[in-house]
PDB file of C-alpha atoms and ligand atoms in Angstrom:
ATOM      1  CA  UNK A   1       0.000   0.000   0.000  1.00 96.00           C
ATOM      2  CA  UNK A   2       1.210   3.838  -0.581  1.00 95.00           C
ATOM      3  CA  UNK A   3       0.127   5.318   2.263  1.00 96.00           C
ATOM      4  CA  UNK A   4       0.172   8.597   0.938  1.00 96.00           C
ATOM      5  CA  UNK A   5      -3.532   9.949   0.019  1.00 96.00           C
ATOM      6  CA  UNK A   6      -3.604  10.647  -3.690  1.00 96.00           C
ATOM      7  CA  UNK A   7      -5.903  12.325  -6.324  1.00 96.00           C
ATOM      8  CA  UNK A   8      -7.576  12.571  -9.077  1.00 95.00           C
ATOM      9  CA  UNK A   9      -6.105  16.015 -10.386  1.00 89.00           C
ATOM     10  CA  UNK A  10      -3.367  16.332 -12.416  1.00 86.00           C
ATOM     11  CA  UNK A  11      -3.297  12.343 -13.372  1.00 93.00           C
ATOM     12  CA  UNK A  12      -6.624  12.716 -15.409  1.00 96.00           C
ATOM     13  CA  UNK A  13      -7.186  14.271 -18.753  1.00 96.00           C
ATOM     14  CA  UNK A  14      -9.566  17.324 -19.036  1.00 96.00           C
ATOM     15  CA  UNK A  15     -13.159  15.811 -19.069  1.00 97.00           C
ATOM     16  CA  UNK A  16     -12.524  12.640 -17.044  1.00 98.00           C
ATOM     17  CA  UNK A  17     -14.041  11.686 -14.178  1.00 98.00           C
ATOM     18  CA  UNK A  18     -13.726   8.876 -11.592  1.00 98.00           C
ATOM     19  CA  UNK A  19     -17.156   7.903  -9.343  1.00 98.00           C
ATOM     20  CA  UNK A  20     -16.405   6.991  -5.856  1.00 98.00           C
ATOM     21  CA  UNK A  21     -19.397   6.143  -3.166  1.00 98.00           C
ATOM     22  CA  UNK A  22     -18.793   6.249   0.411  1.00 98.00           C
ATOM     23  CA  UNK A  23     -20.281   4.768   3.775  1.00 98.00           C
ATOM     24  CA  UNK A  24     -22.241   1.712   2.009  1.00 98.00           C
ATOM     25  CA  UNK A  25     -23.475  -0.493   1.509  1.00 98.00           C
ATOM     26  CA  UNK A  26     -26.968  -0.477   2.087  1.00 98.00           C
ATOM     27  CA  UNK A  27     -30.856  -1.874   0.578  1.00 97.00           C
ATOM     28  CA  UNK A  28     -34.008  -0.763   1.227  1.00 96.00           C
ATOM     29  CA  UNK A  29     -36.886  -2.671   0.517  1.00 89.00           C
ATOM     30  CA  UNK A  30     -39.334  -0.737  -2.381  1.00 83.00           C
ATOM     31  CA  UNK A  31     -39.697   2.348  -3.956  1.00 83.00           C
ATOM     32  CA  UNK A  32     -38.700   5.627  -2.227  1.00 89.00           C
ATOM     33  CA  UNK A  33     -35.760   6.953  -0.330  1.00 96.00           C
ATOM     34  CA  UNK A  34     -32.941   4.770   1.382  1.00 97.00           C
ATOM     35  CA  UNK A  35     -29.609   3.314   0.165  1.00 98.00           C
ATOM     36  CA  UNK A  36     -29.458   0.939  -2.904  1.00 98.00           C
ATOM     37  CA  UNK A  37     -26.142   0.214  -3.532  1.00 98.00           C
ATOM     38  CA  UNK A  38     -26.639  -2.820  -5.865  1.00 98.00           C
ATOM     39  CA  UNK A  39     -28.777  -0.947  -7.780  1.00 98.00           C
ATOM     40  CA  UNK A  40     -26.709   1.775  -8.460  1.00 98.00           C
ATOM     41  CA  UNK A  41     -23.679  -0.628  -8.965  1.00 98.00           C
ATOM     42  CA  UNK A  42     -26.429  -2.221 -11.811  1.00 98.00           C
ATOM     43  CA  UNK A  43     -27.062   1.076 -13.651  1.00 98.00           C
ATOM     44  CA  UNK A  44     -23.580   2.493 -13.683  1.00 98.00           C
ATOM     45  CA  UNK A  45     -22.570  -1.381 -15.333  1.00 98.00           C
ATOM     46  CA  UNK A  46     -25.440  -0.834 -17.736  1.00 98.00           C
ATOM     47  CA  UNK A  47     -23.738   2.432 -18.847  1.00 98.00           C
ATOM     48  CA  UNK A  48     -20.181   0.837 -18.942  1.00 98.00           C
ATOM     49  CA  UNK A  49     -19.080   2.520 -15.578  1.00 98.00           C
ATOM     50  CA  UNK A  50     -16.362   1.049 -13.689  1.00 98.00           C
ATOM     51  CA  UNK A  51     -17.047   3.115 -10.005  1.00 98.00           C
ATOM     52  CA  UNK A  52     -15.287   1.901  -6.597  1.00 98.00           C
ATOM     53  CA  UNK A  53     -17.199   1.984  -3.458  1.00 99.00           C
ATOM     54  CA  UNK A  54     -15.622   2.616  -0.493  1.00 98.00           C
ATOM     55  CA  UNK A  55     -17.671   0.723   2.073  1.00 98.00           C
ATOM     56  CA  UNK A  56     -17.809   0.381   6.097  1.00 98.00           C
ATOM     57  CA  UNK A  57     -17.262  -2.914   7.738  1.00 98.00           C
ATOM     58  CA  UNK A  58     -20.149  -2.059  10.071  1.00 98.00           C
ATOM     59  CA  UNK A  59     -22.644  -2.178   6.876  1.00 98.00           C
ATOM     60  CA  UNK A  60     -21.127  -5.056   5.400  1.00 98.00           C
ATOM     61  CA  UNK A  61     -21.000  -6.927   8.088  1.00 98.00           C
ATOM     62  CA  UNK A  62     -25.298  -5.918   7.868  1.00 98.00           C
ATOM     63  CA  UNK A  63     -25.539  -7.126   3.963  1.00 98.00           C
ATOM     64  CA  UNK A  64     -22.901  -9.694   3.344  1.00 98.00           C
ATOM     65  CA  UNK A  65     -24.125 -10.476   0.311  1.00 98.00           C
ATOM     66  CA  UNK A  66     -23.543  -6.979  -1.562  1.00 98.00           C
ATOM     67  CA  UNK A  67     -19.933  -7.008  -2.084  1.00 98.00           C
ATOM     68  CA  UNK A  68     -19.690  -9.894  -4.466  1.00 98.00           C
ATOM     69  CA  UNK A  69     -22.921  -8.703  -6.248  1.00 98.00           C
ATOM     70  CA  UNK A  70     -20.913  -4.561  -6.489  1.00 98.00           C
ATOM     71  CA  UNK A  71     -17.788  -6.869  -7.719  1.00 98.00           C
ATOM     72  CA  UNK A  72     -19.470  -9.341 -10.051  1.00 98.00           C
ATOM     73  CA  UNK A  73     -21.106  -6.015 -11.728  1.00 98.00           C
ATOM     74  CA  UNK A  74     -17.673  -4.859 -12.616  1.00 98.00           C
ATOM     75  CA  UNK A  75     -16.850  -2.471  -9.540  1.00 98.00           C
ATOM     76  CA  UNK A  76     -14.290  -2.074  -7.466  1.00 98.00           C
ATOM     77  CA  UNK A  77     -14.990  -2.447  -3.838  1.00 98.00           C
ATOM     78  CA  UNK A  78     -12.752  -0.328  -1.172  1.00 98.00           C
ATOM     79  CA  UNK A  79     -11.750  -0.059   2.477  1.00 98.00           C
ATOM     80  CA  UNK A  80     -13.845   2.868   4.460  1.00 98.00           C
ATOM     81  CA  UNK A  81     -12.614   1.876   8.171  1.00 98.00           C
ATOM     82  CA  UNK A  82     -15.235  -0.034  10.368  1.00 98.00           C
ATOM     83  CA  UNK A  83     -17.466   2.811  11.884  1.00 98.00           C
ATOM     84  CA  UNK A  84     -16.485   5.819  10.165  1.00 98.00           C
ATOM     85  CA  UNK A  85     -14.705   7.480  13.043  1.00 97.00           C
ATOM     86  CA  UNK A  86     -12.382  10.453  12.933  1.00 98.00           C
ATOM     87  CA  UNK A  87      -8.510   8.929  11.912  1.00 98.00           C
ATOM     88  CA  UNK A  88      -7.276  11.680  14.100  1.00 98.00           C
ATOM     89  CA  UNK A  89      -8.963  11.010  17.464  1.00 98.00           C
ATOM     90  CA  UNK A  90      -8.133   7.245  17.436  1.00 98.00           C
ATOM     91  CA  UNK A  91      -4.916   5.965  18.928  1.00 98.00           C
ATOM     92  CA  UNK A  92      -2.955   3.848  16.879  1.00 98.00           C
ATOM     93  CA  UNK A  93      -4.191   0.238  17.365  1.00 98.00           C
ATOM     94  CA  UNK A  94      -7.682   1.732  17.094  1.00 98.00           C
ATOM     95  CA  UNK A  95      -6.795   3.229  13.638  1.00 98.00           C
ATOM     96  CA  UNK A  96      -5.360  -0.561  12.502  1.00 98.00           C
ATOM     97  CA  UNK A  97      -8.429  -2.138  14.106  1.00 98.00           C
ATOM     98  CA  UNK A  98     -10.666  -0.040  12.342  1.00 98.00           C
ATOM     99  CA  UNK A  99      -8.520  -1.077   9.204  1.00 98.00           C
ATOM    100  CA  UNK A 100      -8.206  -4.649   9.492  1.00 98.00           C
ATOM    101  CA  UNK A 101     -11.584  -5.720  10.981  1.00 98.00           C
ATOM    102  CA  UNK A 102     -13.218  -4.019   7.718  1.00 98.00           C
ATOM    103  CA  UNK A 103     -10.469  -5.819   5.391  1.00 98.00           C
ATOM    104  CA  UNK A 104     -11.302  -9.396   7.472  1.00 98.00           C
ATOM    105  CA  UNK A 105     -15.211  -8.735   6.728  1.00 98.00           C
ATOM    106  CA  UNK A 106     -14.777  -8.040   2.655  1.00 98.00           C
ATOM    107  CA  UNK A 107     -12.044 -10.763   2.904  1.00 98.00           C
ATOM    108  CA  UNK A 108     -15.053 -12.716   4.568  1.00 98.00           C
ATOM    109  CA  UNK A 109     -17.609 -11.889   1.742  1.00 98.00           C
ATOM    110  CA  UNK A 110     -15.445 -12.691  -0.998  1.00 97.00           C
ATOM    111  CA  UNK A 111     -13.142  -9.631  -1.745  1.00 98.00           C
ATOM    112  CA  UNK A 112      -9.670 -11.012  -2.603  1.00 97.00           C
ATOM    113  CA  UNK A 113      -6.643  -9.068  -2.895  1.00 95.00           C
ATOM    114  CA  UNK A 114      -5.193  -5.551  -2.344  1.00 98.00           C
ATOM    115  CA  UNK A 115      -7.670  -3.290  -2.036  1.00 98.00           C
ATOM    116  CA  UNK A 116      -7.842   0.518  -2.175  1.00 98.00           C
ATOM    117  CA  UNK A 117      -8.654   2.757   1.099  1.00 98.00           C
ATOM    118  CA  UNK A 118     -10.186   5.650   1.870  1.00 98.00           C
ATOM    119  CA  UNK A 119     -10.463   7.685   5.358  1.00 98.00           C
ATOM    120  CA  UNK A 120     -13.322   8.989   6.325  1.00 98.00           C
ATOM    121  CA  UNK A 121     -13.524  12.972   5.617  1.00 97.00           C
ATOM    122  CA  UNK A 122      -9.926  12.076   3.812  1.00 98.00           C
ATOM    123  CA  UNK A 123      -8.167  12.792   7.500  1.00 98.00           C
ATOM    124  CA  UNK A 124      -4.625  12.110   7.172  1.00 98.00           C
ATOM    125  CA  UNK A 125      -1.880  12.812   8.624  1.00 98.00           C
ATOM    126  CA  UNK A 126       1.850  11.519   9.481  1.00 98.00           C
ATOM    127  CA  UNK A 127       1.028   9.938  13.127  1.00 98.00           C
ATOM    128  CA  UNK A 128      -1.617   8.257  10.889  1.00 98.00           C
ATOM    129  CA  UNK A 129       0.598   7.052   8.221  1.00 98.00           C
ATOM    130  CA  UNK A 130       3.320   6.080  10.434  1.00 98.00           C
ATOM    131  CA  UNK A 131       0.780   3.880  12.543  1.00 98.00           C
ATOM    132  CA  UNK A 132      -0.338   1.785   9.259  1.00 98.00           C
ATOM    133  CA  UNK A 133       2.829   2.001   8.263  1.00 98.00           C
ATOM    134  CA  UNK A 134       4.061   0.176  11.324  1.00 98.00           C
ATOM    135  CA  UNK A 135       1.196  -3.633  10.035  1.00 98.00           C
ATOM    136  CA  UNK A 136       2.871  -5.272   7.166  1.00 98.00           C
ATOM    137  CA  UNK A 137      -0.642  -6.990   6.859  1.00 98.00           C
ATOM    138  CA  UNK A 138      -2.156  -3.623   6.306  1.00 98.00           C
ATOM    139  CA  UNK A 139       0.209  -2.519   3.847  1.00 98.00           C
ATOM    140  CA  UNK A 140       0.183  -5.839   1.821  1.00 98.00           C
ATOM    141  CA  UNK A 141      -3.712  -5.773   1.646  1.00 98.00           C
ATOM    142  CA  UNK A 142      -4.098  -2.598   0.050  1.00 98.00           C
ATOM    143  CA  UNK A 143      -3.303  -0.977  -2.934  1.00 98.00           C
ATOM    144  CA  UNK A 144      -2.947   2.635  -2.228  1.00 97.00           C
ATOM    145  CA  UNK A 145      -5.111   5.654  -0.464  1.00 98.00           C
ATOM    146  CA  UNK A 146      -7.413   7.491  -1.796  1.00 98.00           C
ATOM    147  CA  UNK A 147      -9.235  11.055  -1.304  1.00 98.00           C
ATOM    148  CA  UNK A 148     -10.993  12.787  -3.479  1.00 98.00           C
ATOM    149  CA  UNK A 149     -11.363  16.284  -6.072  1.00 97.00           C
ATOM    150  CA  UNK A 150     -14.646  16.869  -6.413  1.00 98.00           C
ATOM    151  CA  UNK A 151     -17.596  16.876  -3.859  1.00 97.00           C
ATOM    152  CA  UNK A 152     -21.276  18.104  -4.355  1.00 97.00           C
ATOM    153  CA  UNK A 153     -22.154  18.110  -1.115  1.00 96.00           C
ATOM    154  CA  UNK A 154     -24.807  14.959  -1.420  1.00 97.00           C
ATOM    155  CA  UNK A 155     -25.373  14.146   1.823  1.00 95.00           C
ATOM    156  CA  UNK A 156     -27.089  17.878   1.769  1.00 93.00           C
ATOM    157  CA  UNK A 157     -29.563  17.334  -0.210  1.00 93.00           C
ATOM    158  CA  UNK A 158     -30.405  13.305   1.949  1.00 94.00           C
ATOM    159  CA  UNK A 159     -30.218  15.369   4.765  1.00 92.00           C
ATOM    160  CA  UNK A 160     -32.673  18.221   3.908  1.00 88.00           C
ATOM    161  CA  UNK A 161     -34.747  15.691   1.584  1.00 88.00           C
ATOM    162  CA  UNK A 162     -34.013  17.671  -1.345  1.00 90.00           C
ATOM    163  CA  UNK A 163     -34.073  16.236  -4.928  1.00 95.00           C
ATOM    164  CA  UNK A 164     -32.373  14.438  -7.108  1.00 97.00           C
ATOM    165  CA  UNK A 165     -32.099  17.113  -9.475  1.00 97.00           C
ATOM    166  CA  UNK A 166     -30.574  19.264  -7.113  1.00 96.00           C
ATOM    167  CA  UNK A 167     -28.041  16.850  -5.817  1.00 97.00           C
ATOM    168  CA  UNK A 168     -26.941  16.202 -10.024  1.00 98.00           C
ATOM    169  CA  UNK A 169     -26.846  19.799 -10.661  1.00 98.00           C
ATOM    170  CA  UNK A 170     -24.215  20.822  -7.827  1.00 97.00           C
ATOM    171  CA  UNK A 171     -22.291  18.125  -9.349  1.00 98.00           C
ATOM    172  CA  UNK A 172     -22.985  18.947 -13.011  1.00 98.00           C
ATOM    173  CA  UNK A 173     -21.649  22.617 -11.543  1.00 98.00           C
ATOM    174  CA  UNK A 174     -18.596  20.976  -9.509  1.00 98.00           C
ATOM    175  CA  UNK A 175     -17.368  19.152 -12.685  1.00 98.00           C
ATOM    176  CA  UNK A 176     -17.908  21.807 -14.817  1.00 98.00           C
ATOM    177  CA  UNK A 177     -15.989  24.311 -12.583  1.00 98.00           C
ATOM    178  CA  UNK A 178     -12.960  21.739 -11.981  1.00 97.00           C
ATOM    179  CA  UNK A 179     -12.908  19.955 -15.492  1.00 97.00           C
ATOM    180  CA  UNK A 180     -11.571  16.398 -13.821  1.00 97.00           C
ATOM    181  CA  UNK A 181     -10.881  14.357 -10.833  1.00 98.00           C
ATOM    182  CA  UNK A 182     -12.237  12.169  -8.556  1.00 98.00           C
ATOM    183  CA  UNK A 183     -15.933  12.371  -7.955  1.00 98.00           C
ATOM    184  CA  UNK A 184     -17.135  11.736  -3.922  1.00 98.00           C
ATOM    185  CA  UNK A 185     -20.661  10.681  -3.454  1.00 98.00           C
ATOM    186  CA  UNK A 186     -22.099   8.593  -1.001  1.00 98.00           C
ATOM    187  CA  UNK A 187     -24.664   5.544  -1.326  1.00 98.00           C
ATOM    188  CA  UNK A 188     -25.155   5.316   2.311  1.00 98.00           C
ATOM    189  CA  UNK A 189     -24.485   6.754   5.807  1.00 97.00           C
ATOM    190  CA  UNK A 190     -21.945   5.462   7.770  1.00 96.00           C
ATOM    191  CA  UNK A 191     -22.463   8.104  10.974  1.00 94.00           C
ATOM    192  CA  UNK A 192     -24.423   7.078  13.651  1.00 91.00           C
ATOM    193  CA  UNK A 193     -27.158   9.127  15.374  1.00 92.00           C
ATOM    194  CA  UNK A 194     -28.777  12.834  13.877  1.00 92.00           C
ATOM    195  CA  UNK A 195     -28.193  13.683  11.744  1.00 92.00           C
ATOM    196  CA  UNK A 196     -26.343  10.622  10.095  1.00 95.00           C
ATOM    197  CA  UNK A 197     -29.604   8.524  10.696  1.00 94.00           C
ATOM    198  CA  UNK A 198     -31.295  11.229   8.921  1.00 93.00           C
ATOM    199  CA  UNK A 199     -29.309  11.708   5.666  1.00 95.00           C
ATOM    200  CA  UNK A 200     -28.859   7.668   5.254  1.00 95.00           C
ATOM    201  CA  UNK A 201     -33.162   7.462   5.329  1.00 95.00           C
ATOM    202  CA  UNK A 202     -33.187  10.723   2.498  1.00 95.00           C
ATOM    203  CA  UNK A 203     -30.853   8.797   0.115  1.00 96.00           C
ATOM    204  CA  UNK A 204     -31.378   9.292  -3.534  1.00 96.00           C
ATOM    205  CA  UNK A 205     -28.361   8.446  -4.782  1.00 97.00           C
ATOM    206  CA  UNK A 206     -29.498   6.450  -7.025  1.00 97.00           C
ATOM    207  CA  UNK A 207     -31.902   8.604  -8.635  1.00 97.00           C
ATOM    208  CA  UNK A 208     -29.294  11.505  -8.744  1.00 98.00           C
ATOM    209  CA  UNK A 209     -26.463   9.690 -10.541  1.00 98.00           C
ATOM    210  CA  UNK A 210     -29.221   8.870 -13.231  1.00 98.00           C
ATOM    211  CA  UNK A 211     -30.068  12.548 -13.985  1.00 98.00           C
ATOM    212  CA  UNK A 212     -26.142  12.975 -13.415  1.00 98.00           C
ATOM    213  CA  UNK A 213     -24.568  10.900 -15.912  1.00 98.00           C
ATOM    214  CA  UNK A 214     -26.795  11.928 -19.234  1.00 98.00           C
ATOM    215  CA  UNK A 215     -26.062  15.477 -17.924  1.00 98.00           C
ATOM    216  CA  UNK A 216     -22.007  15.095 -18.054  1.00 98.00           C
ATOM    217  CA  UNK A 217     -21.789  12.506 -20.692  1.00 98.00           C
ATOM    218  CA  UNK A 218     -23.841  15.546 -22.879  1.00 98.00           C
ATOM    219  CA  UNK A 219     -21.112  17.804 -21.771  1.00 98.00           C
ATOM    220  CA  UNK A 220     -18.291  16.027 -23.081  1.00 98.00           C
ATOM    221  CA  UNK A 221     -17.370  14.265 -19.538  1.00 98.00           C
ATOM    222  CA  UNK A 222     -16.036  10.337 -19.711  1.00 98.00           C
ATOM    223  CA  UNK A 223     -15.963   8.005 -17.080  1.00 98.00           C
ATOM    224  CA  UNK A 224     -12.425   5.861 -16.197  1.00 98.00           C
ATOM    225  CA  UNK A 225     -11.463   3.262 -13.617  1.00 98.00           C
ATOM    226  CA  UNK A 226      -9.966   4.621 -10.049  1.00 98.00           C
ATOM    227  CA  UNK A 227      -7.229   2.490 -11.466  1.00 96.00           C
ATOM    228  CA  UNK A 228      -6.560   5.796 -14.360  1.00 95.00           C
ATOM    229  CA  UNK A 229      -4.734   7.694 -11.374  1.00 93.00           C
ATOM    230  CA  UNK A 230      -2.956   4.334 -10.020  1.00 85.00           C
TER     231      UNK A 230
HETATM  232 ZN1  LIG B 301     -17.248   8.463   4.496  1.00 66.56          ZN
END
């Protein structure tokens, strides 16, 4: 694993994007608001979109059955720490815990090999690195780490039940403004509590990234692998 937290700027062409989603998985049962990570991972493979979703051991220890069904849709699947706590108030072992338990889980549902990681909010910093740094298993089961260049805000619009519509347009305006990078959106919620509870129930990610991709694909915008910036 590089330990160092790269991005998507400066690697990428102008126009290309990579789509990240945080804090899943999740299902919900029906019609309506709620996560629905395997079918988002379903539309973005019926429009030829490789995405990587960074996803909570916590969840997938809940729905053990979506990481094959993200992977076997041509996704990549990623390491978002256990519970979504902040890196930086966490002493070391806790920040390797919160690692490895979440690698053991996906290792548990059928996620083989390195595997990229994010931290949640993209904290960083070199007590951080130095404490992975320390677990050759760590290091040997993932590929590198990963923030992010672009961020619409979605968990806004979940939390304030606003619309799909509105969630694609701040990123239609994001992209448009920044030209490429990596894209952060979120399928789920990993926080616990209000108003976490509250923006996971309002998800419409699914809806949004519909309206989203016809509306940057029309603009010129491609789609490539997290693997481009590797
Ligand atoms: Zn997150």
């Amino acid at each position: 694993m590089d330990t160092t937290l790269c991005f998507g700027a400066g690697r990428l062409p102008d126009r290309s994007l990579v789509l990240t989603f945080d804090d899943g998985p999740g299902a919900t049962v029906g019609m309506g608001r709620g996560p629905k990570t395997v079918e988002l991972a379903r539309y973005l493979a019926d429009e030829q979109i490789e995405a990587t979703f960074f996803m909570c051991g916590k969840h997938v220890n809940e729905h053990r059955e979506i990481p094959q069904q993200v992977l076997s849709l041509g996704h990549r699947v990623g390491n978002h720490t256990w519970s979504h706590r902040h890196l930086p108030e966490l002493d070391d072992e806790s920040i390797r815990d919160e690692m490895r338990s979440t690698r053991q889980v996906l290792g548990d549902c059928g996620v083989d090999g390195p595997i990229p990681f994010r931290p949640p909010w993209g904290e960083w910093d070199a007590r951080i690195d130095a404490a992975v740094r320390a677990d050759e298993g760590i290091l040997q089961e993932h590929t590198a780490n990963y923030g992010w260049d672009l961020d619409g805000n979605d968990w806004r619009c979940w939390w304030d039940m606003g619309s799909p519509q509105e969630c694609a347009e701040s990123y239609l305006a994001v992209a448009l403004q920044q030209g490429h990078g990596v894209v952060l959106m979120h399928d789920s919620t990993a926080d616990p509590g209000t108003p976490g509870e509250e923006m996971r129930a309002g998800n419409l990610a699914v809806e949004a990234v519909k309206l989203l991709v016809p509306m940057l694909r029309a603009e010129g915008f491609t789609f490539v692998p997290l693997s481009a910036i590797d």
